[in-house]
PDB file of C-alpha atoms in Angstrom:
ATOM      1  CA  MET A1110      17.533   3.927   4.379  1.00 56.00           C
ATOM      2  CA  ASP A1111      17.592   1.556   7.338  1.00 61.00           C
ATOM      3  CA  THR A1112      19.496  -1.685   6.777  1.00 51.00           C
ATOM      4  CA  LYS A1113      16.279  -3.621   7.468  1.00 62.00           C
ATOM      5  CA  GLU A1114      14.674  -1.865   4.519  1.00 63.00           C
ATOM      6  CA  LYS A1115      17.264  -2.911   1.955  1.00 64.00           C
ATOM      7  CA  GLY A1116      15.604  -4.907  -0.779  1.00 74.00           C
ATOM      8  CA  LEU A1117      12.297  -3.124  -0.191  1.00 87.00           C
ATOM      9  CA  GLU A1118      13.068  -0.053  -2.307  1.00 90.00           C
ATOM     10  CA  GLU A1119      10.415  -1.053  -4.837  1.00 93.00           C
ATOM     11  CA  TYR A1120       7.730  -0.921  -2.144  1.00 95.00           C
ATOM     12  CA  PHE A1121       8.257   2.749  -1.302  1.00 96.00           C
ATOM     13  CA  ILE A1122       5.801   5.146  -2.942  1.00 96.00           C
ATOM     14  CA  ARG A1123       7.877   8.102  -4.101  1.00 95.00           C
ATOM     15  CA  ASP A1124       5.217  10.389  -5.549  1.00 97.00           C
ATOM     16  CA  GLU A1125       2.092  11.459  -3.688  1.00 97.00           C
ATOM     17  CA  PRO A1126      -0.915   9.455  -4.937  1.00 97.00           C
ATOM     18  CA  TYR A1127      -4.036  11.473  -5.678  1.00 96.00           C
ATOM     19  CA  TYR A1128      -6.475  11.028  -2.817  1.00 97.00           C
ATOM     20  CA  GLU A1129      -9.443  13.082  -1.632  1.00 95.00           C
ATOM     21  CA  SER A1130     -10.366  12.629   2.013  1.00 95.00           C
ATOM     22  CA  GLN A1131     -13.997  11.708   2.617  1.00 92.00           C
ATOM     23  CA  SER A1132     -14.220  11.999   6.382  1.00 93.00           C
ATOM     24  CA  ASN A1133     -11.872  11.431   9.334  1.00 96.00           C
ATOM     25  CA  GLU A1134     -10.054   8.408   7.876  1.00 97.00           C
ATOM     26  CA  ILE A1135      -6.660  10.147   7.724  1.00 97.00           C
ATOM     27  CA  LEU A1136      -6.732  11.154  11.384  1.00 98.00           C
ATOM     28  CA  LEU A1137      -7.892   7.706  12.499  1.00 98.00           C
ATOM     29  CA  ALA A1138      -5.347   5.817  10.397  1.00 98.00           C
ATOM     30  CA  THR A1139      -2.339   7.947  11.337  1.00 98.00           C
ATOM     31  CA  THR A1140      -3.295   7.792  15.019  1.00 98.00           C
ATOM     32  CA  ALA A1141      -3.651   4.010  14.786  1.00 98.00           C
ATOM     33  CA  TYR A1142      -0.190   3.783  13.198  1.00 98.00           C
ATOM     34  CA  LEU A1143       1.434   5.917  15.887  1.00 97.00           C
ATOM     35  CA  ASN A1144      -0.116   3.679  18.544  1.00 97.00           C
ATOM     36  CA  LYS A1145       0.845   0.418  16.787  1.00 97.00           C
ATOM     37  CA  LEU A1146      -2.773  -0.568  16.169  1.00 98.00           C
ATOM     38  CA  PRO A1147      -3.860  -2.651  13.155  1.00 98.00           C
ATOM     39  CA  LEU A1148      -6.289  -1.205  10.639  1.00 98.00           C
ATOM     40  CA  LEU A1149      -9.432  -2.631   9.033  1.00 97.00           C
ATOM     41  CA  LEU A1150     -10.891  -0.862   6.006  1.00 97.00           C
ATOM     42  CA  LYS A1151     -14.397  -1.909   5.041  1.00 94.00           C
ATOM     43  CA  GLY A1152     -16.530  -0.737   2.164  1.00 92.00           C
ATOM     44  CA  PRO A1153     -17.701  -1.494  -1.387  1.00 90.00           C
ATOM     45  CA  THR A1154     -15.310  -2.324  -4.167  1.00 88.00           C
ATOM     46  CA  GLY A1155     -13.723   0.565  -6.023  1.00 90.00           C
ATOM     47  CA  CYS A1156     -14.453   3.220  -3.393  1.00 92.00           C
ATOM     48  CA  GLY A1157     -10.846   4.164  -2.608  1.00 93.00           C
ATOM     49  CA  LYS A1158      -9.609   1.744   0.087  1.00 96.00           C
ATOM     50  CA  THR A1159      -6.476   0.688  -1.786  1.00 96.00           C
ATOM     51  CA  ARG A1160      -5.720   4.214  -2.964  1.00 97.00           C
ATOM     52  CA  PHE A1161      -6.026   5.382   0.631  1.00 97.00           C
ATOM     53  CA  MET A1162      -3.459   2.813   1.760  1.00 98.00           C
ATOM     54  CA  GLN A1163      -1.088   3.984  -0.967  1.00 98.00           C
ATOM     55  CA  TRP A1164      -1.519   7.573   0.168  1.00 98.00           C
ATOM     56  CA  LEU A1165      -1.044   6.593   3.826  1.00 98.00           C
ATOM     57  CA  ALA A1166       2.182   4.730   3.054  1.00 98.00           C
ATOM     58  CA  TRP A1167       3.457   7.753   1.142  1.00 98.00           C
ATOM     59  CA  LYS A1168       2.506  10.062   4.023  1.00 97.00           C
ATOM     60  CA  LEU A1169       4.172   7.847   6.638  1.00 97.00           C
ATOM     61  CA  LYS A1170       7.200   7.228   4.403  1.00 96.00           C
ATOM     62  CA  ARG A1171       6.918   3.477   4.888  1.00 97.00           C
ATOM     63  CA  PRO A1172       7.144   0.716   2.272  1.00 97.00           C
ATOM     64  CA  LEU A1173       3.760  -0.765   1.361  1.00 98.00           C
ATOM     65  CA  ILE A1174       3.562  -4.498   0.668  1.00 98.00           C
ATOM     66  CA  THR A1175       0.149  -5.345  -0.758  1.00 97.00           C
ATOM     67  CA  VAL A1176      -1.237  -8.877  -0.935  1.00 97.00           C
ATOM     68  CA  SER A1177      -4.348  -9.508  -3.041  1.00 95.00           C
ATOM     69  CA  CYS A1178      -6.038 -12.320  -1.149  1.00 94.00           C
ATOM     70  CA  HIS A1179      -7.672 -15.254  -2.928  1.00 92.00           C
ATOM     71  CA  ASP A1180      -9.141 -18.676  -2.196  1.00 90.00           C
ATOM     72  CA  ASP A1181      -5.792 -20.470  -2.386  1.00 92.00           C
ATOM     73  CA  LEU A1182      -3.794 -17.967  -0.318  1.00 93.00           C
ATOM     74  CA  SER A1183      -2.298 -19.953   2.563  1.00 93.00           C
ATOM     75  CA  THR A1184      -0.193 -19.216   5.612  1.00 94.00           C
ATOM     76  CA  SER A1185       2.924 -20.268   3.698  1.00 94.00           C
ATOM     77  CA  ASP A1186       2.155 -17.703   0.995  1.00 95.00           C
ATOM     78  CA  LEU A1187       2.196 -15.010   3.681  1.00 96.00           C
ATOM     79  CA  VAL A1188       5.107 -16.061   5.911  1.00 96.00           C
ATOM     80  CA  GLY A1189       7.378 -17.854   3.434  1.00 96.00           C
ATOM     81  CA  ARG A1190       8.584 -21.333   2.517  1.00 94.00           C
ATOM     82  CA  TYR A1191      11.628 -23.412   1.748  1.00 93.00           C
ATOM     83  CA  LEU A1192      12.629 -23.487  -1.910  1.00 93.00           C
ATOM     84  CA  ILE A1193      15.143 -25.799  -3.541  1.00 90.00           C
ATOM     85  CA  LYS A1194      18.116 -23.869  -4.910  1.00 87.00           C
ATOM     86  CA  GLY A1195      20.892 -26.004  -6.243  1.00 84.00           C
ATOM     87  CA  ASN A1196      21.401 -28.838  -3.798  1.00 85.00           C
ATOM     88  CA  GLU A1197      19.933 -27.155  -0.728  1.00 91.00           C
ATOM     89  CA  ALA A1198      16.664 -25.938   0.673  1.00 91.00           C
ATOM     90  CA  VAL A1199      16.684 -22.168   1.168  1.00 93.00           C
ATOM     91  CA  TRP A1200      14.120 -20.279   3.227  1.00 95.00           C
ATOM     92  CA  VAL A1201      12.450 -17.380   1.368  1.00 94.00           C
ATOM     93  CA  ASP A1202      10.440 -14.843   3.379  1.00 96.00           C
ATOM     94  CA  GLY A1203       6.852 -14.180   2.364  1.00 96.00           C
ATOM     95  CA  PRO A1204       5.358 -10.670   2.170  1.00 96.00           C
ATOM     96  CA  LEU A1205       4.110 -10.654   5.767  1.00 97.00           C
ATOM     97  CA  THR A1206       7.493 -11.726   7.167  1.00 97.00           C
ATOM     98  CA  MET A1207       9.259  -9.130   5.040  1.00 96.00           C
ATOM     99  CA  ALA A1208       6.991  -6.424   6.417  1.00 97.00           C
ATOM    100  CA  VAL A1209       7.358  -7.562  10.042  1.00 97.00           C
ATOM    101  CA  LYS A1210      11.154  -7.558   9.850  1.00 96.00           C
ATOM    102  CA  ALA A1211      11.531  -4.270   7.965  1.00 95.00           C
ATOM    103  CA  GLY A1212       8.780  -2.330   9.701  1.00 96.00           C
ATOM    104  CA  ALA A1213       6.731  -1.949   6.528  1.00 97.00           C
ATOM    105  CA  ILE A1214       2.967  -1.690   6.079  1.00 98.00           C
ATOM    106  CA  CYS A1215       1.443  -5.012   5.021  1.00 98.00           C
ATOM    107  CA  TYR A1216      -1.948  -4.581   3.365  1.00 98.00           C
ATOM    108  CA  LEU A1217      -4.093  -7.703   2.910  1.00 97.00           C
ATOM    109  CA  ASP A1218      -6.691  -6.722   0.349  1.00 96.00           C
ATOM    110  CA  GLU A1219     -10.018  -8.603   0.595  1.00 92.00           C
ATOM    111  CA  VAL A1220      -8.702 -10.626   3.514  1.00 93.00           C
ATOM    112  CA  VAL A1221     -11.814 -12.812   3.811  1.00 90.00           C
ATOM    113  CA  GLU A1222     -10.941 -14.412   0.474  1.00 90.00           C
ATOM    114  CA  ALA A1223      -7.844 -16.020   2.009  1.00 91.00           C
ATOM    115  CA  ARG A1224      -7.907 -19.508   3.480  1.00 90.00           C
ATOM    116  CA  LYS A1225      -9.031 -19.739   7.087  1.00 87.00           C
ATOM    117  CA  ASP A1226      -5.658 -20.993   8.311  1.00 87.00           C
ATOM    118  CA  THR A1227      -4.159 -17.539   7.695  1.00 91.00           C
ATOM    119  CA  THR A1228      -5.767 -16.322  10.939  1.00 91.00           C
ATOM    120  CA  VAL A1229      -3.099 -18.322  12.779  1.00 90.00           C
ATOM    121  CA  VAL A1230      -0.522 -15.694  11.812  1.00 93.00           C
ATOM    122  CA  ILE A1231      -2.843 -12.688  11.595  1.00 94.00           C
ATOM    123  CA  HIS A1232      -4.208 -12.884  15.145  1.00 95.00           C
ATOM    124  CA  PRO A1233      -0.933 -12.609  17.104  1.00 95.00           C
ATOM    125  CA  LEU A1234       0.140  -9.733  14.856  1.00 96.00           C
ATOM    126  CA  ALA A1235      -3.150  -7.893  15.319  1.00 96.00           C
ATOM    127  CA  ASP A1236      -3.138  -7.734  19.114  1.00 93.00           C
ATOM    128  CA  ASP A1237      -0.708  -6.311  21.651  1.00 93.00           C
ATOM    129  CA  ARG A1238       1.745  -9.160  21.087  1.00 94.00           C
ATOM    130  CA  ARG A1239       2.649  -8.013  17.547  1.00 96.00           C
ATOM    131  CA  GLU A1240       4.347 -11.361  17.008  1.00 96.00           C
ATOM    132  CA  LEU A1241       4.697 -13.570  13.950  1.00 96.00           C
ATOM    133  CA  PRO A1242       5.124 -17.276  14.685  1.00 94.00           C
ATOM    134  CA  ILE A1243       6.742 -19.285  11.885  1.00 93.00           C
ATOM    135  CA  GLU A1244       6.323 -22.948  12.686  1.00 91.00           C
ATOM    136  CA  LYS A1245       8.582 -24.212   9.887  1.00 90.00           C
ATOM    137  CA  LEU A1246      11.479 -22.180  11.265  1.00 92.00           C
ATOM    138  CA  GLY A1247      10.603 -22.759  14.889  1.00 91.00           C
ATOM    139  CA  ARG A1248      10.941 -19.023  15.450  1.00 94.00           C
ATOM    140  CA  LEU A1249       8.877 -16.142  16.741  1.00 95.00           C
ATOM    141  CA  PHE A1250       9.470 -12.717  15.193  1.00 96.00           C
ATOM    142  CA  VAL A1251       8.473  -9.543  17.026  1.00 96.00           C
ATOM    143  CA  ALA A1252       7.299  -6.849  14.627  1.00 97.00           C
ATOM    144  CA  ALA A1253       9.442  -3.754  14.213  1.00 95.00           C
ATOM    145  CA  ASP A1254       8.002  -0.613  15.794  1.00 96.00           C
ATOM    146  CA  SER A1255       7.087   0.886  12.415  1.00 96.00           C
ATOM    147  CA  PHE A1256       5.247  -2.238  11.207  1.00 97.00           C
ATOM    148  CA  MET A1257       1.532  -1.899  10.497  1.00 98.00           C
ATOM    149  CA  LEU A1258      -0.985  -4.569   9.555  1.00 98.00           C
ATOM    150  CA  ALA A1259      -3.917  -3.371   7.459  1.00 98.00           C
ATOM    151  CA  VAL A1260      -6.707  -5.451   5.944  1.00 97.00           C
ATOM    152  CA  SER A1261      -9.769  -4.692   3.847  1.00 95.00           C
ATOM    153  CA  TYR A1262     -13.001  -6.367   2.922  1.00 90.00           C
ATOM    154  CA  ASN A1263     -16.402  -5.647   1.431  1.00 88.00           C
ATOM    155  CA  PRO A1264     -19.075  -6.464   4.052  1.00 83.00           C
ATOM    156  CA  GLY A1265     -21.943  -5.854   1.630  1.00 67.00           C
ATOM    157  CA  TYR A1266     -20.699  -8.358  -0.914  1.00 59.00           C
ATOM    158  CA  GLN A1267     -19.310 -11.212   1.124  1.00 50.00           C
ATOM    159  CA  SER A1268     -21.413 -14.269   1.889  1.00 50.00           C
ATOM    160  CA  VAL A1269     -22.025 -15.542   5.404  1.00 45.00           C
ATOM    161  CA  LEU A1270     -19.386 -18.185   4.788  1.00 50.00           C
ATOM    162  CA  LYS A1271     -16.853 -15.472   3.916  1.00 65.00           C
ATOM    163  CA  ASP A1272     -17.260 -12.947   6.661  1.00 74.00           C
ATOM    164  CA  LEU A1273     -14.760 -11.833   9.272  1.00 81.00           C
ATOM    165  CA  LYS A1274     -15.142 -13.631  12.571  1.00 85.00           C
ATOM    166  CA  PRO A1275     -15.629 -11.440  15.658  1.00 89.00           C
ATOM    167  CA  SER A1276     -12.371 -12.836  17.049  1.00 91.00           C
ATOM    168  CA  THR A1277     -10.598 -11.330  14.038  1.00 91.00           C
ATOM    169  CA  ARG A1278     -12.390  -8.042  13.467  1.00 90.00           C
ATOM    170  CA  GLN A1279     -12.316  -7.042  17.144  1.00 94.00           C
ATOM    171  CA  ARG A1280      -8.528  -6.857  16.974  1.00 95.00           C
ATOM    172  CA  PHE A1281      -8.637  -3.926  14.546  1.00 97.00           C
ATOM    173  CA  VAL A1282      -9.355  -0.226  14.429  1.00 97.00           C
ATOM    174  CA  SER A1283     -12.105  -0.153  11.788  1.00 97.00           C
ATOM    175  CA  ILE A1284     -12.787   2.579   9.244  1.00 97.00           C
ATOM    176  CA  SER A1285     -15.847   2.502   7.003  1.00 96.00           C
ATOM    177  CA  PHE A1286     -15.488   3.671   3.413  1.00 95.00           C
ATOM    178  CA  ASP A1287     -18.320   4.402   1.030  1.00 93.00           C
ATOM    179  CA  TYR A1288     -18.784   6.033  -2.324  1.00 93.00           C
ATOM    180  CA  PRO A1289     -17.897   9.740  -2.139  1.00 94.00           C
ATOM    181  CA  SER A1290     -20.538  12.442  -2.099  1.00 95.00           C
ATOM    182  CA  PRO A1291     -21.667  13.395  -5.629  1.00 96.00           C
ATOM    183  CA  GLU A1292     -19.648  16.624  -5.534  1.00 97.00           C
ATOM    184  CA  LEU A1293     -16.484  14.894  -4.362  1.00 96.00           C
ATOM    185  CA  GLU A1294     -16.941  11.972  -6.742  1.00 97.00           C
ATOM    186  CA  ARG A1295     -17.299  14.399  -9.631  1.00 97.00           C
ATOM    187  CA  THR A1296     -14.020  16.050  -8.633  1.00 97.00           C
ATOM    188  CA  ILE A1297     -12.277  12.663  -8.422  1.00 97.00           C
ATOM    189  CA  VAL A1298     -13.467  11.581 -11.873  1.00 97.00           C
ATOM    190  CA  GLN A1299     -12.369  14.919 -13.339  1.00 97.00           C
ATOM    191  CA  GLN A1300      -8.930  14.648 -11.775  1.00 96.00           C
ATOM    192  CA  GLU A1301      -8.318  10.988 -12.551  1.00 96.00           C
ATOM    193  CA  ALA A1302      -9.657  10.907 -16.111  1.00 97.00           C
ATOM    194  CA  GLY A1303      -9.056  14.483 -17.267  1.00 96.00           C
ATOM    195  CA  VAL A1304     -12.633  15.141 -18.356  1.00 96.00           C
ATOM    196  CA  ASP A1305     -14.736  18.234 -17.852  1.00 96.00           C
ATOM    197  CA  GLU A1306     -17.097  18.878 -14.970  1.00 96.00           C
ATOM    198  CA  ILE A1307     -20.254  18.298 -17.025  1.00 97.00           C
ATOM    199  CA  LEU A1308     -19.279  14.802 -18.194  1.00 97.00           C
ATOM    200  CA  ALA A1309     -17.998  13.861 -14.747  1.00 98.00           C
ATOM    201  CA  GLY A1310     -21.303  14.979 -13.254  1.00 97.00           C
ATOM    202  CA  GLN A1311     -23.268  12.911 -15.773  1.00 98.00           C
ATOM    203  CA  LEU A1312     -21.228   9.817 -14.966  1.00 98.00           C
ATOM    204  CA  VAL A1313     -21.790  10.324 -11.243  1.00 98.00           C
ATOM    205  CA  LYS A1314     -25.520  10.658 -11.896  1.00 97.00           C
ATOM    206  CA  LEU A1315     -25.462   7.381 -13.818  1.00 98.00           C
ATOM    207  CA  ALA A1316     -23.559   5.691 -10.987  1.00 97.00           C
ATOM    208  CA  THR A1317     -26.122   6.867  -8.451  1.00 96.00           C
ATOM    209  CA  MET A1318     -28.888   5.358 -10.582  1.00 96.00           C
ATOM    210  CA  THR A1319     -27.126   1.983 -10.830  1.00 96.00           C
ATOM    211  CA  ARG A1320     -26.532   1.932  -7.080  1.00 94.00           C
ATOM    212  CA  GLY A1321     -30.267   2.209  -6.637  1.00 91.00           C
ATOM    213  CA  LEU A1322     -30.581  -1.189  -8.347  1.00 90.00           C
ATOM    214  CA  LYS A1323     -28.611  -2.990  -5.649  1.00 80.00           C
ATOM    215  CA  GLU A1324     -31.819  -4.200  -4.000  1.00 75.00           C
ATOM    216  CA  SER A1325     -33.278  -5.202  -7.374  1.00 81.00           C
ATOM    217  CA  GLY A1326     -30.868  -7.913  -8.449  1.00 80.00           C
ATOM    218  CA  LEU A1327     -27.644  -5.993  -9.031  1.00 87.00           C
ATOM    219  CA  PRO A1328     -24.898  -7.190  -6.634  1.00 85.00           C
ATOM    220  CA  GLU A1329     -23.081  -3.840  -6.661  1.00 87.00           C
ATOM    221  CA  GLY A1330     -23.676  -0.458  -8.223  1.00 92.00           C
ATOM    222  CA  ALA A1331     -21.057   1.312 -10.312  1.00 96.00           C
ATOM    223  CA  SER A1332     -17.927   2.123  -8.359  1.00 95.00           C
ATOM    224  CA  THR A1333     -15.913   5.305  -8.692  1.00 96.00           C
ATOM    225  CA  ARG A1334     -13.252   3.199 -10.398  1.00 96.00           C
ATOM    226  CA  LEU A1335     -15.667   2.207 -13.155  1.00 97.00           C
ATOM    227  CA  LEU A1336     -16.661   5.822 -13.741  1.00 97.00           C
ATOM    228  CA  ILE A1337     -13.018   6.674 -14.252  1.00 97.00           C
ATOM    229  CA  HIS A1338     -12.661   3.795 -16.716  1.00 98.00           C
ATOM    230  CA  ALA A1339     -15.605   5.040 -18.790  1.00 98.00           C
ATOM    231  CA  ALA A1340     -14.320   8.614 -18.682  1.00 98.00           C
ATOM    232  CA  ILE A1341     -10.878   7.519 -19.883  1.00 98.00           C
ATOM    233  CA  LEU A1342     -12.439   5.579 -22.768  1.00 98.00           C
ATOM    234  CA  PHE A1343     -14.490   8.632 -23.749  1.00 97.00           C
ATOM    235  CA  ASN A1344     -11.455  10.890 -23.486  1.00 96.00           C
ATOM    236  CA  SER A1345      -9.644   8.554 -25.875  1.00 96.00           C
ATOM    237  CA  GLY A1346     -12.269   8.956 -28.575  1.00 97.00           C
ATOM    238  CA  ILE A1347     -14.813   6.242 -27.714  1.00 97.00           C
ATOM    239  CA  ASP A1348     -18.495   7.166 -28.072  1.00 97.00           C
ATOM    240  CA  ILE A1349     -19.956   7.867 -24.626  1.00 97.00           C
ATOM    241  CA  THR A1350     -22.666   5.194 -24.935  1.00 97.00           C
ATOM    242  CA  MET A1351     -20.078   2.600 -25.907  1.00 98.00           C
ATOM    243  CA  ALA A1352     -17.717   3.820 -23.193  1.00 98.00           C
ATOM    244  CA  CYS A1353     -20.424   3.439 -20.549  1.00 98.00           C
ATOM    245  CA  ARG A1354     -21.397   0.018 -21.839  1.00 97.00           C
ATOM    246  CA  ALA A1355     -17.831  -1.331 -21.828  1.00 97.00           C
ATOM    247  CA  GLY A1356     -16.487   0.643 -18.883  1.00 97.00           C
ATOM    248  CA  ILE A1357     -19.454   0.337 -16.518  1.00 97.00           C
ATOM    249  CA  LEU A1358     -22.468  -1.775 -17.484  1.00 97.00           C
ATOM    250  CA  GLU A1359     -20.761  -4.952 -18.708  1.00 97.00           C
ATOM    251  CA  SER A1360     -18.570  -4.921 -15.598  1.00 96.00           C
ATOM    252  CA  LEU A1361     -21.634  -4.947 -13.347  1.00 95.00           C
ATOM    253  CA  THR A1362     -23.689  -7.821 -14.725  1.00 94.00           C
ATOM    254  CA  ASP A1363     -24.210 -10.386 -17.485  1.00 95.00           C
ATOM    255  CA  ASP A1364     -27.997 -10.320 -17.126  1.00 93.00           C
ATOM    256  CA  GLU A1365     -29.496  -9.071 -20.395  1.00 95.00           C
ATOM    257  CA  ASP A1366     -32.578  -7.566 -18.768  1.00 93.00           C
ATOM    258  CA  MET A1367     -30.461  -5.667 -16.268  1.00 94.00           C
ATOM    259  CA  LEU A1368     -28.138  -4.497 -19.029  1.00 95.00           C
ATOM    260  CA  ALA A1369     -31.115  -3.267 -21.028  1.00 95.00           C
ATOM    261  CA  ALA A1370     -32.467  -1.382 -18.018  1.00 94.00           C
ATOM    262  CA  MET A1371     -29.114   0.281 -17.376  1.00 96.00           C
ATOM    263  CA  GLY A1372     -28.783   1.020 -21.094  1.00 96.00           C
ATOM    264  CA  GLU A1373     -31.957   3.087 -20.795  1.00 96.00           C
ATOM    265  CA  MET A1374     -30.361   4.904 -17.872  1.00 97.00           C
ATOM    266  CA  VAL A1375     -27.378   5.776 -20.042  1.00 97.00           C
ATOM    267  CA  ALA A1376     -29.690   7.079 -22.759  1.00 97.00           C
ATOM    268  CA  SER A1377     -31.577   9.237 -20.241  1.00 97.00           C
ATOM    269  CA  VAL A1378     -28.378  10.766 -18.829  1.00 97.00           C
ATOM    270  CA  PHE A1379     -26.495  11.361 -22.080  1.00 94.00           C
TER     271      PHE A1379
END
């Protein structure tokens, strides 16, 4: 292991994560990495973006540092800050700085949730400069050759106030993700939850029905992740109706009318 990677052992993915390719995302992502280009993954929640990044990091044999972005995530959270230890202030690198120095993959999940000031450090890393300015240190770090910046967001769910600006998104190679085809989604549910083909197919059918409600008041249809949750509950002895209610329906909405409508869907499928 390279000396720059010491301390990052926990970020290496040792075993191959299960991932089923949907299109040309593997070719595009690996080519982007080889050419030092940043990556933008866009698509609905629970459709495999994070799992893909785990698989990519395993394939490239690079540590993966994932940051789940939120409203209070600031530049300091990404690059680092001074902390008081004993009688002195000690600088502690943030996840982005760690990745830049060690040549790791830094994955900012749901990047639009972060505070707007984070673009100050994202922009110079996402163009041909590949530089990380840290104002508090008065230093400029050039990213290691093996460093990769990857971000994700859900364009169908974000509000106008939380969308990626053109000045940000046009720095990235963009890959669109969507829910898998019914056949592939059935295979994924079978593999991940250990259920038979018939049940997996029924769950996929239910998911397709809920996704049809997106234009009728439901923010998002059932994701592949939720299907796996319901399948795991069923495989652990939970009644299928209860498993669907807890694993899928209640995670989609609190609206009683919508829940009742989807409950009828469950009854029609099972």
